[in-house]
Tab-separated table of C-alpha atoms in Angstrom:
chain	number	residue	atom	x	y	z
W	5	MET	CA	17.432	-23.889	14.178
W	6	SER	CA	13.768	-24.501	14.888
W	7	LEU	CA	11.098	-22.652	12.859
W	8	THR	CA	10.166	-20.399	16.051
W	9	ASP	CA	14.094	-19.403	16.176
W	10	VAL	CA	14.009	-18.175	12.586
W	11	LEU	CA	10.606	-16.568	12.537
W	12	LYS	CA	10.832	-14.584	15.672
W	13	PRO	CA	13.210	-12.012	14.547
W	14	VAL	CA	10.718	-11.156	11.698
W	15	ALA	CA	7.811	-11.414	14.341
W	16	VAL	CA	9.502	-8.758	16.635
W	17	ALA	CA	9.781	-6.636	13.658
W	18	LEU	CA	6.402	-6.694	13.076
W	19	ASP	CA	5.993	-4.985	16.128
W	20	SER	CA	8.367	-2.456	15.785
W	21	THR	CA	7.449	1.195	15.880
W	22	SER	CA	9.445	2.010	12.941
W	23	ARG	CA	7.558	1.904	9.743
W	24	SER	CA	10.646	0.893	7.532
W	25	GLU	CA	11.302	-1.818	10.204
W	26	VAL	CA	7.335	-3.318	9.825
W	27	VAL	CA	7.328	-3.238	5.954
W	28	ALA	CA	10.647	-4.750	5.661
W	29	ALA	CA	9.349	-7.363	7.810
W	30	ALA	CA	5.702	-7.889	6.171
W	31	TRP	CA	7.789	-8.398	2.808
W	32	GLU	CA	9.751	-11.030	4.331
W	33	VAL	CA	6.782	-12.733	5.701
W	34	PHE	CA	5.297	-12.540	2.448
W	35	ASP	CA	8.191	-14.085	0.804
W	36	VAL	CA	8.213	-16.904	3.219
W	37	ALA	CA	4.296	-17.654	3.117
W	38	GLU	CA	5.234	-17.741	-0.960
W	39	ARG	CA	7.629	-20.226	-0.599
W	40	VAL	CA	5.649	-22.478	1.790
W	41	ALA	CA	2.470	-22.312	-0.259
W	42	ASP	CA	4.673	-23.549	-3.234
W	43	ALA	CA	6.348	-26.129	-1.611
W	44	ILE	CA	2.999	-27.647	-0.569
W	45	ALA	CA	0.672	-26.881	-3.326
W	46	PHE	CA	1.216	-30.626	-4.959
W	47	GLU	CA	1.423	-32.520	-1.430
W	48	ASP	CA	-0.958	-35.579	-0.887
W	49	GLY	CA	-3.957	-33.987	0.814
W	50	SER	CA	-3.260	-30.457	-0.263
W	51	ASP	CA	-5.437	-28.429	-1.677
W	52	GLU	CA	-3.859	-27.250	-4.701
W	53	LEU	CA	-6.211	-24.057	-5.645
W	54	GLN	CA	-6.067	-22.674	-2.100
W	55	ALA	CA	-1.948	-22.841	-2.074
W	56	LEU	CA	-2.189	-21.174	-5.402
W	57	ILE	CA	-4.279	-18.372	-4.149
W	58	ALA	CA	-2.094	-18.264	-0.912
W	59	ALA	CA	0.981	-18.030	-3.078
W	60	GLN	CA	-0.527	-15.479	-5.449
W	61	ALA	CA	-1.783	-13.452	-2.953
W	62	SER	CA	1.901	-13.270	-0.948
W	63	ALA	CA	3.913	-12.439	-4.263
W	64	ALA	CA	1.151	-9.449	-4.681
W	65	GLY	CA	1.406	-8.243	-1.413
W	66	ARG	CA	5.268	-8.335	-1.465
W	67	SER	CA	5.326	-6.772	-4.948
W	68	LEU	CA	3.159	-3.704	-3.432
W	69	LEU	CA	6.367	-3.246	-0.786
W	70	PRO	CA	9.930	-2.061	-1.289
W	71	LEU	CA	12.566	-4.505	-1.453
W	72	PRO	CA	14.399	-4.561	2.062
W	73	GLU	CA	17.638	-2.760	2.500
W	74	SER	CA	19.493	-5.206	4.078
W	75	GLY	CA	18.986	-9.160	5.081
W	76	ARG	CA	19.095	-12.035	2.804
W	77	PRO	CA	16.138	-14.464	2.659
W	78	LEU	CA	15.015	-16.676	5.598
W	79	ASP	CA	15.975	-20.419	5.644
W	80	VAL	CA	12.716	-21.932	6.633
W	81	PRO	CA	12.444	-25.596	7.060
W	82	ALA	CA	9.897	-27.394	5.570
W	83	PRO	CA	6.459	-27.299	7.356
W	84	SER	CA	5.579	-30.116	9.605
W	85	PRO	CA	2.488	-32.380	8.546
W	86	GLY	CA	-1.286	-31.446	8.960
W	87	THR	CA	-3.128	-28.068	9.424
W	88	GLU	CA	-0.420	-27.309	12.677
W	89	GLY	CA	2.267	-27.228	10.242
W	90	LEU	CA	0.842	-24.430	8.700
W	91	ALA	CA	-0.226	-22.624	11.579
W	92	PRO	CA	3.234	-20.402	12.383
W	93	TYR	CA	2.537	-19.010	8.930
W	94	VAL	CA	-0.882	-18.568	8.880
W	95	ASP	CA	-0.083	-16.897	12.260
W	96	LEU	CA	2.813	-14.604	10.648
W	97	LEU	CA	0.646	-13.632	7.828
W	98	ARG	CA	-2.123	-12.215	10.353
W	99	ARG	CA	0.538	-10.692	12.650
W	100	ALA	CA	1.694	-8.919	9.241
W	101	GLN	CA	-1.937	-7.684	8.066
W	102	ALA	CA	-2.575	-5.949	11.535
W	103	ALA	CA	1.434	-4.653	11.543
W	104	LEU	CA	0.559	-3.035	7.802
W	105	GLU	CA	-2.730	-1.789	8.903
W	106	ARG	CA	-1.579	-0.356	12.283
W	107	VAL	CA	1.581	1.817	10.135
W	108	ALA	CA	-1.028	2.663	7.388
W	109	ALA	CA	-3.345	4.561	9.890
W	110	GLY	CA	-0.230	6.039	11.571
W	111	PRO	CA	1.368	9.657	11.360
W	112	GLY	CA	3.766	10.124	8.339
W	113	ALA	CA	1.990	8.044	5.223
W	114	GLU	CA	0.922	10.151	2.464
W	115	GLU	CA	-2.740	9.033	1.385
W	116	ASP	CA	-0.962	6.743	-1.712
W	117	GLY	CA	1.178	4.979	0.688
W	118	GLN	CA	-1.455	4.413	2.875
W	119	ALA	CA	-3.957	2.971	0.327
W	120	VAL	CA	-0.611	0.718	-0.899
W	121	LEU	CA	-0.100	-0.550	2.993
W	122	ARG	CA	-3.949	-1.292	3.446
W	123	GLN	CA	-3.840	-3.194	-0.020
W	124	ALA	CA	-0.323	-5.367	0.901
W	125	ALA	CA	-2.263	-5.935	4.505
W	126	GLY	CA	-5.534	-7.249	2.334
W	127	GLU	CA	-3.228	-9.620	0.296
W	128	ALA	CA	-2.040	-11.028	3.698
W	129	GLY	CA	-5.153	-11.693	4.940
W	130	THR	CA	-6.224	-13.151	1.914
W	131	ALA	CA	-2.749	-15.110	1.901
W	132	ALA	CA	-3.662	-16.344	5.622
W	133	GLU	CA	-7.167	-17.751	5.004
W	134	ALA	CA	-6.380	-20.000	1.932
W	135	LEU	CA	-2.947	-21.004	3.595
W	136	LEU	CA	-5.325	-22.073	6.645
W	137	VAL	CA	-7.607	-24.276	4.512
W	138	THR	CA	-4.912	-25.683	2.088
W	139	ARG	CA	-4.506	-28.885	4.554
W	140	GLU	CA	-7.664	-29.058	5.442
W	141	GLY	CA	-9.469	-32.399	5.215
């Protein structure tokens, strides 16, 4: 199964109007991003510090969100070489950031819940920026 096929259901869920679907999908994005950052941290040509920042931000974001009620970890193949190999993950983190910001601003969230979702969105942005530069020359 291709990376696009694996990530497509998560990307679709991030666009959902259901708050619970978006939050569960964001949790999955953080999980995938952390595993990818860990996997590339010690590759030749990778910036270990940036990979660590991406992994830590992903773990922090995931810890802010409730565990999804169902599902299992996504089986994501190793990233392709170069910065283009990380692009799908950076894009997914940015989509998660936007989705979390959208549901935080939407109706039905108490003030504390909105703050947590905004904080998780910030962690997604941090992880995306760090992952983006992990393999830059």
